[in-house]
Short mmCIF file of C-alpha atoms in Angstrom, two decimals:
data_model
loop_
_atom_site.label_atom_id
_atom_site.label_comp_id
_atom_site.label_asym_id
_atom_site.label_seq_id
_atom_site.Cartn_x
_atom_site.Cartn_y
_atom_site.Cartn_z
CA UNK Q 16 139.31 189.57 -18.24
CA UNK Q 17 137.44 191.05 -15.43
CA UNK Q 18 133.78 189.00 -15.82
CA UNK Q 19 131.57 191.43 -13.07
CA UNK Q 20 128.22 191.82 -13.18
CA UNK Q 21 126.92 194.31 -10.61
CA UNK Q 22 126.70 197.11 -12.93
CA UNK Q 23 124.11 195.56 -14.42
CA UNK Q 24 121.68 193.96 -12.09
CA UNK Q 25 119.59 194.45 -8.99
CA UNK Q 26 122.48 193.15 -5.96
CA UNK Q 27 125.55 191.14 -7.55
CA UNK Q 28 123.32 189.29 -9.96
CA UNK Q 29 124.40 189.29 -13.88
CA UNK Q 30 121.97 189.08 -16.69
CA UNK Q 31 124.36 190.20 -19.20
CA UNK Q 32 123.75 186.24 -21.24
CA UNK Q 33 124.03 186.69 -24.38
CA UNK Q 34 123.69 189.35 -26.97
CA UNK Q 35 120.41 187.84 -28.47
CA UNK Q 36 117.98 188.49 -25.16
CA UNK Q 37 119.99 191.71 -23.95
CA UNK Q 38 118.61 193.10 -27.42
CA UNK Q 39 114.93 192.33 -26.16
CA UNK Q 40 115.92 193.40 -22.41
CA UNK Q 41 115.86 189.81 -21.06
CA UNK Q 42 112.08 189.38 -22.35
CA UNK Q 43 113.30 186.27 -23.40
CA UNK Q 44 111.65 183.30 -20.94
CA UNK Q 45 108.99 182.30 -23.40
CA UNK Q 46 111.01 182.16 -26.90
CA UNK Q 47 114.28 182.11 -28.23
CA UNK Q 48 116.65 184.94 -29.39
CA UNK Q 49 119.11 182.59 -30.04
CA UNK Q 50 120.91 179.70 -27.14
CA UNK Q 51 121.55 182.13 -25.21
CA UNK Q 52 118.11 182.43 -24.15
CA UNK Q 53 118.50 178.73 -22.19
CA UNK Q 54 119.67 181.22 -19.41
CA UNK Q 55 116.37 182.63 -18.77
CA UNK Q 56 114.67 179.05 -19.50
CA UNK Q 57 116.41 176.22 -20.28
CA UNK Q 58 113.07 174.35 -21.72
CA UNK Q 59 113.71 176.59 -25.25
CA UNK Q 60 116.75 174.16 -26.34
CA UNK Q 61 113.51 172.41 -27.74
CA UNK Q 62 113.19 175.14 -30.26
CA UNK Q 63 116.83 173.96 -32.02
CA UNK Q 64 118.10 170.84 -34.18
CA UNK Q 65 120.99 169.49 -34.38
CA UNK Q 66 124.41 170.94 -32.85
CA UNK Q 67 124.15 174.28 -31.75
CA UNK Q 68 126.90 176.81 -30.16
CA UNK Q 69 126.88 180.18 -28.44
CA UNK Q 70 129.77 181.92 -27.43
CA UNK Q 71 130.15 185.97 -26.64
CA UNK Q 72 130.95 188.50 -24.35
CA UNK Q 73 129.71 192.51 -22.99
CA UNK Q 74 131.85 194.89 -22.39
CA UNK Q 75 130.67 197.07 -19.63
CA UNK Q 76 131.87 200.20 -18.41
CA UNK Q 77 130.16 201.53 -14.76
CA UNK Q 78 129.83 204.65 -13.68
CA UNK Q 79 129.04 205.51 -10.34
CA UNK Q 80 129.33 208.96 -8.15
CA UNK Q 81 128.16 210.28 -4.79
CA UNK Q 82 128.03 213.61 -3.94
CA UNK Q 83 128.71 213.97 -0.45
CA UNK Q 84 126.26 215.70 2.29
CA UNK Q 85 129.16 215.22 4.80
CA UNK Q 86 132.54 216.43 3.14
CA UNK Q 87 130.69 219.08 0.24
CA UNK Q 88 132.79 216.69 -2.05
CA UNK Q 89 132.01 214.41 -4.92
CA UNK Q 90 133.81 210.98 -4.88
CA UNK Q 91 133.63 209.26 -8.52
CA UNK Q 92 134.78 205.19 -8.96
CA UNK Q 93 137.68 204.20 -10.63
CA UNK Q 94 136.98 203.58 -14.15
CA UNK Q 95 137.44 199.37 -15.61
CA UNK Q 96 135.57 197.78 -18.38
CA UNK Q 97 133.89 194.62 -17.11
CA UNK Q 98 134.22 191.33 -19.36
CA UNK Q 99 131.23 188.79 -18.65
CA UNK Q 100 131.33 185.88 -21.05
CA UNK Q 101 128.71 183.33 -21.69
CA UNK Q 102 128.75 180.11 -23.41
CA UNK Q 103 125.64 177.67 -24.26
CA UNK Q 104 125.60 174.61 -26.30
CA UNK Q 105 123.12 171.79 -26.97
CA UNK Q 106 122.88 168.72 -28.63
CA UNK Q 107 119.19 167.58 -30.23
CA UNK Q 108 119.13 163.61 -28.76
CA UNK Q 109 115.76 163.11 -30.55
CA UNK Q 110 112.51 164.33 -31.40
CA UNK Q 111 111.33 164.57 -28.19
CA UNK Q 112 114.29 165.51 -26.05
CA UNK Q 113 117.63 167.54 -25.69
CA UNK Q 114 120.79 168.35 -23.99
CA UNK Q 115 122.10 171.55 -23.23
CA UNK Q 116 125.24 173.27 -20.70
CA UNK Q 117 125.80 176.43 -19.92
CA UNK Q 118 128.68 178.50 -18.60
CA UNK Q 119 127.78 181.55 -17.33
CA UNK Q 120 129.12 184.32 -14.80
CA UNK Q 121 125.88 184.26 -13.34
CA UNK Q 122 126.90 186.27 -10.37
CA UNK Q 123 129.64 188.85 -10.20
CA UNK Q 124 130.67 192.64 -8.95
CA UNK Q 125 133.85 194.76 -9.25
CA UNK Q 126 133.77 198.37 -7.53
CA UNK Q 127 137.04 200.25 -7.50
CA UNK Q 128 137.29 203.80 -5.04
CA UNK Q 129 140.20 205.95 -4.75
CA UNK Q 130 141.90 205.54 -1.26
CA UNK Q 131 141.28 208.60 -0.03
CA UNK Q 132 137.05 208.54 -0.32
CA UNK Q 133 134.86 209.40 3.00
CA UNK Q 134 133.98 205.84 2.89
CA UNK Q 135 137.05 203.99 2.60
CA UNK Q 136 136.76 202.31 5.60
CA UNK Q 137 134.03 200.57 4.37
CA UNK Q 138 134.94 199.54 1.08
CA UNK Q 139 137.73 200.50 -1.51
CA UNK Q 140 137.73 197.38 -3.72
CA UNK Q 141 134.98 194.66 -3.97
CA UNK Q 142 135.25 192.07 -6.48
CA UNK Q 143 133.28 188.72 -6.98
CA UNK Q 144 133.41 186.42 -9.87
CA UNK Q 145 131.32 183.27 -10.14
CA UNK Q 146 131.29 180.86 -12.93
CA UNK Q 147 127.86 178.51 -13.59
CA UNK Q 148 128.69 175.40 -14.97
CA UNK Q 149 124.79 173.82 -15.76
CA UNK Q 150 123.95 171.19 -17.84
CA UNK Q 151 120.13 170.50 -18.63
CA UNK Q 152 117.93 167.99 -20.05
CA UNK Q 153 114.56 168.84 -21.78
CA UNK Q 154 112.03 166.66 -22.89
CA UNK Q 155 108.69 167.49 -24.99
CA UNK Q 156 106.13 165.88 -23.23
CA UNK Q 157 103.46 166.93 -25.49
CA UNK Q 158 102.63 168.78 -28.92
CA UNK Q 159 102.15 172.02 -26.90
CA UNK Q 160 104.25 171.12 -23.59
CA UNK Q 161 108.42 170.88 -23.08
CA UNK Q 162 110.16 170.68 -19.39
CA UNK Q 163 113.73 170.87 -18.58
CA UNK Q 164 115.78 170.32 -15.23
CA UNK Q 165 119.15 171.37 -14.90
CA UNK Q 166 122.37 170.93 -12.22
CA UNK Q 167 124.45 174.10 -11.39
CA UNK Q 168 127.69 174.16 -10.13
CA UNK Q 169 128.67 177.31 -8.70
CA UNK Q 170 132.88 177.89 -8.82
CA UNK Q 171 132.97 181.40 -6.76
CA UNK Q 172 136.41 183.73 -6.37
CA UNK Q 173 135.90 186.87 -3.97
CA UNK Q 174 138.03 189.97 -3.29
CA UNK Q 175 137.50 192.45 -0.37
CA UNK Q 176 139.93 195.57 -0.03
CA UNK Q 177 139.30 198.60 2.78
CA UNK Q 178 141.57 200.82 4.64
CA UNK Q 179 141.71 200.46 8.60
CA UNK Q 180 142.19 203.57 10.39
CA UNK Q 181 145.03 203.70 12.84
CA UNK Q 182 145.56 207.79 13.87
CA UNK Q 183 144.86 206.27 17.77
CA UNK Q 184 148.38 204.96 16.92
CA UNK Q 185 149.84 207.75 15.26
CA UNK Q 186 149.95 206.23 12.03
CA UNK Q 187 148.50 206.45 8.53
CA UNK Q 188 145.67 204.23 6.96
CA UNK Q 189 146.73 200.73 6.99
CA UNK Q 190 144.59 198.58 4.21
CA UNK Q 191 142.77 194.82 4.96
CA UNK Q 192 142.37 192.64 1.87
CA UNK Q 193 140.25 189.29 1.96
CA UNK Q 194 140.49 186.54 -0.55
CA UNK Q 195 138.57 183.96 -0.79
CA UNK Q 196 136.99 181.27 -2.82
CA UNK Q 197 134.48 178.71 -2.79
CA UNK Q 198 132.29 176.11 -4.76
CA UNK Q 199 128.51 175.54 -4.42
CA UNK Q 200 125.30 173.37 -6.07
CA UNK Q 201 122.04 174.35 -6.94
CA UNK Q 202 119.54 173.09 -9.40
CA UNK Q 203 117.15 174.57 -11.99
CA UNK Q 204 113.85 173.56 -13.97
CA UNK Q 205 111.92 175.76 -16.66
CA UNK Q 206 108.98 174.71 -19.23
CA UNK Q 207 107.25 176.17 -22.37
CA UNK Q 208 103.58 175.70 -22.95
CA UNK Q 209 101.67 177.10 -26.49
CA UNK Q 210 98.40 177.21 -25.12
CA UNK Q 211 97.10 178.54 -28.72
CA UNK Q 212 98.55 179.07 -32.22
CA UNK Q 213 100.97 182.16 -31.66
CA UNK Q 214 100.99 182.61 -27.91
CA UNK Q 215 103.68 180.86 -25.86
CA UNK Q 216 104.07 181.03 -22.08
CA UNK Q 217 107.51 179.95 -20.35
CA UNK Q 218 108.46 179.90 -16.95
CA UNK Q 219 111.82 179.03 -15.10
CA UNK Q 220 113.47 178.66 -11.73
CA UNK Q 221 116.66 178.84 -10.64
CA UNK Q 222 117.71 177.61 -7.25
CA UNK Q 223 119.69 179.51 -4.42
CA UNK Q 224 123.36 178.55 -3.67
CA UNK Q 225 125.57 178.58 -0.37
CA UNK Q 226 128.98 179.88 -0.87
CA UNK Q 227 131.64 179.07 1.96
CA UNK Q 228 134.67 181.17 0.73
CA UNK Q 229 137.91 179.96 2.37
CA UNK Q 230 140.57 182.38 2.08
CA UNK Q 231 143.12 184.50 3.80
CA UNK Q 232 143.50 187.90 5.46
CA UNK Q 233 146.36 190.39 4.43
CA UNK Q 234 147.26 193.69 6.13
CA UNK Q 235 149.61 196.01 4.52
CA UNK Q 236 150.47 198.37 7.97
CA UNK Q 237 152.58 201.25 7.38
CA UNK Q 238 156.51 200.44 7.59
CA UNK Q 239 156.62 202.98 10.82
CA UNK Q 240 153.83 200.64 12.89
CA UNK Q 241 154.85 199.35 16.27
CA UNK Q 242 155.50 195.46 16.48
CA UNK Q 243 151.92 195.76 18.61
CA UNK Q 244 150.03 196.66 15.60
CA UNK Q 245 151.10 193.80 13.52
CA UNK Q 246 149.94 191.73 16.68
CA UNK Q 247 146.80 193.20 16.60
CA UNK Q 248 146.22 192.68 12.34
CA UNK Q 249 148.20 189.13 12.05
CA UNK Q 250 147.87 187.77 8.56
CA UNK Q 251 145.80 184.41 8.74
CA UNK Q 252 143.43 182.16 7.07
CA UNK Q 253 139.79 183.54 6.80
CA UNK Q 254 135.76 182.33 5.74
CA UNK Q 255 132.99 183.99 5.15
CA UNK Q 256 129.53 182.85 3.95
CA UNK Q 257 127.75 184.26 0.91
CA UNK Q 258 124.12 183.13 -0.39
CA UNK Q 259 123.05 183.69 -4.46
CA UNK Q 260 119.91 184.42 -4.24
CA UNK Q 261 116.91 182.02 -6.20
CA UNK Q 262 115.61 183.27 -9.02
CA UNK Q 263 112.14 183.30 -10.76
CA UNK Q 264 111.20 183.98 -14.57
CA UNK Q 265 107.73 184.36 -16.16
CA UNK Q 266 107.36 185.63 -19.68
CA UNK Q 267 104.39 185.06 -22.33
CA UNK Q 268 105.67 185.86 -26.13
CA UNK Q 269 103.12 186.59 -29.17
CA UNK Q 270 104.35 185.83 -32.57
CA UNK Q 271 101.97 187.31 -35.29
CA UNK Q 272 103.84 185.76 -38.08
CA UNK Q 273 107.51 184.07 -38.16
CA UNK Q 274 109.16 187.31 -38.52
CA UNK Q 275 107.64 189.37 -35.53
CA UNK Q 276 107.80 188.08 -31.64
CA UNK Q 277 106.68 190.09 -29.40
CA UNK Q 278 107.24 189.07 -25.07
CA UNK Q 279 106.47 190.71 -21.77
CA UNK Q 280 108.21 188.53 -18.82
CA UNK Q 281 108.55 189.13 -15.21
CA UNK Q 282 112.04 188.20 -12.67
CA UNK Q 283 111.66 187.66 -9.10
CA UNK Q 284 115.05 187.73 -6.78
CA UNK Q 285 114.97 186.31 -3.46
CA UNK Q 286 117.47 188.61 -2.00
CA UNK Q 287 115.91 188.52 1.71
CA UNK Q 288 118.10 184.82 1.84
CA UNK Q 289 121.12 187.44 2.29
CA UNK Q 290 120.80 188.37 5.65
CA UNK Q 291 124.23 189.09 6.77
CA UNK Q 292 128.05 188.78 5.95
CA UNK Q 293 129.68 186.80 8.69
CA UNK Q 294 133.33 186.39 8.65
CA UNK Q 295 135.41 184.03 10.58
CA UNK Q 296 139.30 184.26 11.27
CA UNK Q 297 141.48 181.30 12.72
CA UNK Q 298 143.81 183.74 14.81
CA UNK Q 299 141.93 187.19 16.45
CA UNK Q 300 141.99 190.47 14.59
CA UNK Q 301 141.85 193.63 16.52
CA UNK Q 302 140.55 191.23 19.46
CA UNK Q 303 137.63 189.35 17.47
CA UNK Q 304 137.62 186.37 15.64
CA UNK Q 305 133.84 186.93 14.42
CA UNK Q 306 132.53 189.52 12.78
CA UNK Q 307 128.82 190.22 11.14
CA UNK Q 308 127.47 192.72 8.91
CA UNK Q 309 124.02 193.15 8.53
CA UNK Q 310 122.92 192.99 5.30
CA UNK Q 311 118.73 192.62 5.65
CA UNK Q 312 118.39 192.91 1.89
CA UNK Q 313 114.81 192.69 0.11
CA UNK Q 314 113.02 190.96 -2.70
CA UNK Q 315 113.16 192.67 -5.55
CA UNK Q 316 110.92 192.23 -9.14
CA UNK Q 317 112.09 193.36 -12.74
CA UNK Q 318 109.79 194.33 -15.48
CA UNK Q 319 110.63 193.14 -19.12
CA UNK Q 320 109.24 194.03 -22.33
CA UNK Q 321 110.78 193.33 -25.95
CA UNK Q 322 110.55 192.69 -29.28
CA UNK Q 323 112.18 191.33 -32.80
CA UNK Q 324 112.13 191.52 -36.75
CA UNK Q 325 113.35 189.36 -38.97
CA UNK Q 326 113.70 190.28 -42.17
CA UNK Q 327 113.86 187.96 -46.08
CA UNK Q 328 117.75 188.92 -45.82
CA UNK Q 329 118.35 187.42 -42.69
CA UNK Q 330 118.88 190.28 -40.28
CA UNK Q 331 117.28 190.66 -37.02
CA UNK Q 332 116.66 193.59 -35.10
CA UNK Q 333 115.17 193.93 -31.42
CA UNK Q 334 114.26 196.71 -29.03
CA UNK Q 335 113.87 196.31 -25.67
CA UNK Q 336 113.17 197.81 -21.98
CA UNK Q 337 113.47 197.28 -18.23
CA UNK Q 338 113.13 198.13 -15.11
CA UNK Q 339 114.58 196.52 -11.91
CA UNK Q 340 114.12 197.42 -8.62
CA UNK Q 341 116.86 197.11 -5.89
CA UNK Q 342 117.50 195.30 -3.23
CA UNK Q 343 119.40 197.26 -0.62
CA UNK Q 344 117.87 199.34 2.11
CA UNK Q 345 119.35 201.93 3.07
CA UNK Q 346 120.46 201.22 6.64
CA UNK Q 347 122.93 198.55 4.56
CA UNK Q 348 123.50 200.67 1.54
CA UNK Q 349 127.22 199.79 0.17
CA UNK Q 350 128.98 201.81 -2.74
CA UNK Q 351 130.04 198.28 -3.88
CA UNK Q 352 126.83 196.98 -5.27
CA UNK Q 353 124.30 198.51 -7.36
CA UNK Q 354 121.65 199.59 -4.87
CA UNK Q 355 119.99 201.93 -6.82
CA UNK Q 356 116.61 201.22 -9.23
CA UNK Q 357 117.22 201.24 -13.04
CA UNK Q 358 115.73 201.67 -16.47
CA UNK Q 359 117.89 200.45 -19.46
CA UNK Q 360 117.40 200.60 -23.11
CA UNK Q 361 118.53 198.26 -25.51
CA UNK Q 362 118.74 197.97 -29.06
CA UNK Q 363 120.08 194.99 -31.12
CA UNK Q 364 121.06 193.60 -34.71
CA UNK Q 365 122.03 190.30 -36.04
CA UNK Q 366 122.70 188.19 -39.31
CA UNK Q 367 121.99 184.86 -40.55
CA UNK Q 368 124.90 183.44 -42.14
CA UNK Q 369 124.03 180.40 -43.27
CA UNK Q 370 124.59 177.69 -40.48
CA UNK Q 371 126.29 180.83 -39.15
CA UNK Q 372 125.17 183.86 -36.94
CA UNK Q 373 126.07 187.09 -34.77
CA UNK Q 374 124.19 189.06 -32.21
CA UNK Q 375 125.25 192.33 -31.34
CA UNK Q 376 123.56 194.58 -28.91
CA UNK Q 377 123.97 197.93 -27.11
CA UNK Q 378 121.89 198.50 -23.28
CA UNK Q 379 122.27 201.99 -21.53
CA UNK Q 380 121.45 201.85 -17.89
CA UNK Q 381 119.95 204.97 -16.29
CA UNK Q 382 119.61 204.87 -12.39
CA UNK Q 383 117.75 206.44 -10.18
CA UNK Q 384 119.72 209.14 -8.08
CA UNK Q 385 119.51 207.86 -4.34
CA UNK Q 386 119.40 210.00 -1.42
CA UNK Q 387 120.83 208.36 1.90
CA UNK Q 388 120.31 209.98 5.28
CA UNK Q 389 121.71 207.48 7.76
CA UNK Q 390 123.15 208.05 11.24
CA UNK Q 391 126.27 206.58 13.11
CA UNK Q 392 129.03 204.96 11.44
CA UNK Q 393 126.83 204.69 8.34
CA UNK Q 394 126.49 208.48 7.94
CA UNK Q 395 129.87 208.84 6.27
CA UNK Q 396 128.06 207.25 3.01
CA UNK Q 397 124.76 210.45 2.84
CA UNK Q 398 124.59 212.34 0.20
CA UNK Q 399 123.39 211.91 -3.09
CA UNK Q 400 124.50 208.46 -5.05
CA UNK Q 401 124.31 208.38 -9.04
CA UNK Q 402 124.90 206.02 -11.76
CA UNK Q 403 125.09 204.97 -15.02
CA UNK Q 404 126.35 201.91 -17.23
CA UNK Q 405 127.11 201.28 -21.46
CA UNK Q 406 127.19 197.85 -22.37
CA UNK Q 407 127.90 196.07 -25.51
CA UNK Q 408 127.15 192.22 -26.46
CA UNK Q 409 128.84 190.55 -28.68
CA UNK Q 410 127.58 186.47 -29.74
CA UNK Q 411 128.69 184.42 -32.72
CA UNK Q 412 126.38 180.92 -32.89
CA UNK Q 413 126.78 178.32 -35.01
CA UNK Q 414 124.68 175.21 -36.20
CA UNK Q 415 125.76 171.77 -36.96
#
């Protein structure tokens, strides 16, 4: 199970939670299309009784291609099926107040190159995986008003593969992997307020978290290198630092009749908090034990708008669009992550089954084509940089 989520969100963010809001496109801050939604605002446990359980998983498959400006030559990713899984329960304590956890991969990215790509000194393999772990407690603290605060704790694993050149030595491409993994806190609140009969506003935040990845650094030199070269790339124990950026939702959902919902909602990532990469390496590697790479990413907004039907035999059907800007700029543009902006598309279906239910949904991702014209080192990445993403959602609940 390979749970990234870069192919589908601005940076290494995932918002693939749950098959009931990807039908909607995430317009899902203000009202419930199913748990899932406690993602996007934990306050709309309120809106179940009882027992309730969520559990699913997408399947998505990334696409991504540059067409190089430097070589003539188009260099196309390796071709995996991504596997993020989400999980929400919650527990109704009383009238007037709830308990709910999540387990999400609320983070994630996997990018996999050929070896032999203009860029493979920069990157060849990037994987990060991050599991959420956040229980929340909401309370209704009036007719038309529900809060909820949550904990997060933030279990991180992180992969980083490139090839090293070494022709000064005579020698082929040697390769440097980094692995590393780490465990961080945060915090989150959200609310609900129905201002008037059919109109609901919800809002939610969700806190940034410091990663300190503790790891080790491999090199796999070719079996004619020198004893010097080995001296130069020892193997030895590595950390790097890695902020997830906070997170802002904001969505207001009109439901004409108990069938219909209708809800436009807003996401705001704080992505300038990741600044730079540094990495630090108990023994020296070609001379250094420091190294930093810029990052300088932005903040970035998505736009949300979707809707639902249900109908008298149960089934629920949802449409749904987006669009997300990105975060990268393109002094720091990386093939890794998904620094392009995006549209997606979704369409969804579901079924009441008595205490019951699935959610499936379909999202196509359609990126903008990005044209990078950088000079130095960061010239072997110009050219023209395309993508494109299928996803499918899959979520079975059940009510108790």
């Amino acid at each position: 199970m390979i749970p990234c989520g870069s192919a589908q969100a601005a940076g290494f963010s995932n918002f693939t939670q749950g098959a009931g809001p990807m039908g909607v496109a995430n317009a899902s801050v203000a009202h419930a299309e199913g748990l899932s939604s406690l993602f996007y605002n934990p306050a709309l446990q309120l809106e179940f009784n009882g027992f309730n359980l969520d559990l699913g998983l997408t399947l998505v498959s990334p696409e991504k291609e540059l067409d190089s400006t430097r070589t003539g030559q188009s260099y196309e990713s390796e071709h995996n099926i991504c596997t993020p899984m989400h999980l929400s329960a919650s527990y109704r304590l009383s009238e007037r107040s709830s308990l709910a956890l999540g387990v999400n991969n609320s983070f994630g990215l996997r990018s996999e190159f050929p070896e032999d790509t203009i860029f493979r000194y920069l990157t060849t393999s990037s994987e990060l995986t991050t599991w959420d772990i956040n229980p929340s407690l909401a309370m209704q603290l009036h007719e038309r008003l529900a809060v909820a605060v949550g904990i997060r704790a933030v279990r991180s694993e992180a992969t980083l593969e490139q090839m090293i050149p070494l022709q000064a030595f005579a020698q082929a491409d040697g390769r440097q992997r980094f692995k590393g993994d780490a465990t961080g806190y945060g915090w989150n609140i959200g609310a609900t307020l129905n201002p008037v009969e059919q109109w609901t506003i919800g809002a939610s935040y969700r806190s940034q978290v410091e990663l300190d990845l503790d790891g080790d650094l491999h090199y796999d030199l070719p079996k004619t290198a020198p004893t010097m070269l080995s001296s130069l790339f020892p193997a030895t124990s590595a950390a790097a630092e890695l902020t997830l950026p906070a997170q802002f939702f904001v969505g207001i959902a009109y439901a004409p009749s108990p069938q219909w919902v209708v809800e436009a909602a807003l996401r705001y990532e704080h992505y300038s908090s990741y600044e730079r990469l540094s990495v630090t390496t108990a023994l020296p590697v070609a001379g250094k034990r420091q190294t930093f790479i810029p990052k300088n990413w932005d903040d970035v907004w998505g736009y949300m708008l979707g809707g639902s039907y249900q109908n008298a035999a149960g089934y629920r059907f949802s449409l749904g669009y987006l669009y997300e800007e990105n975060p990268v700029p393109d002094a720091t543009f990386e093939p890794g992550t998904s620094g392009m902006d995006k549209q997606t598309l979704t369409v969804g279906i579901g079924k009441q089954l008595g205490r019951l239910s699935y959610r499936l949904s379909y999202a196509y991702d359609f990126y903008q084509d990005r044209e990078i014209d950088n000079d130095g080192p960061a010239a072997v990445l110009n050219g023209s940089h395309s993508q494109d993403n299928h996803s499918l959602a899959m979520t079975l609940s059940w009510q108790l």
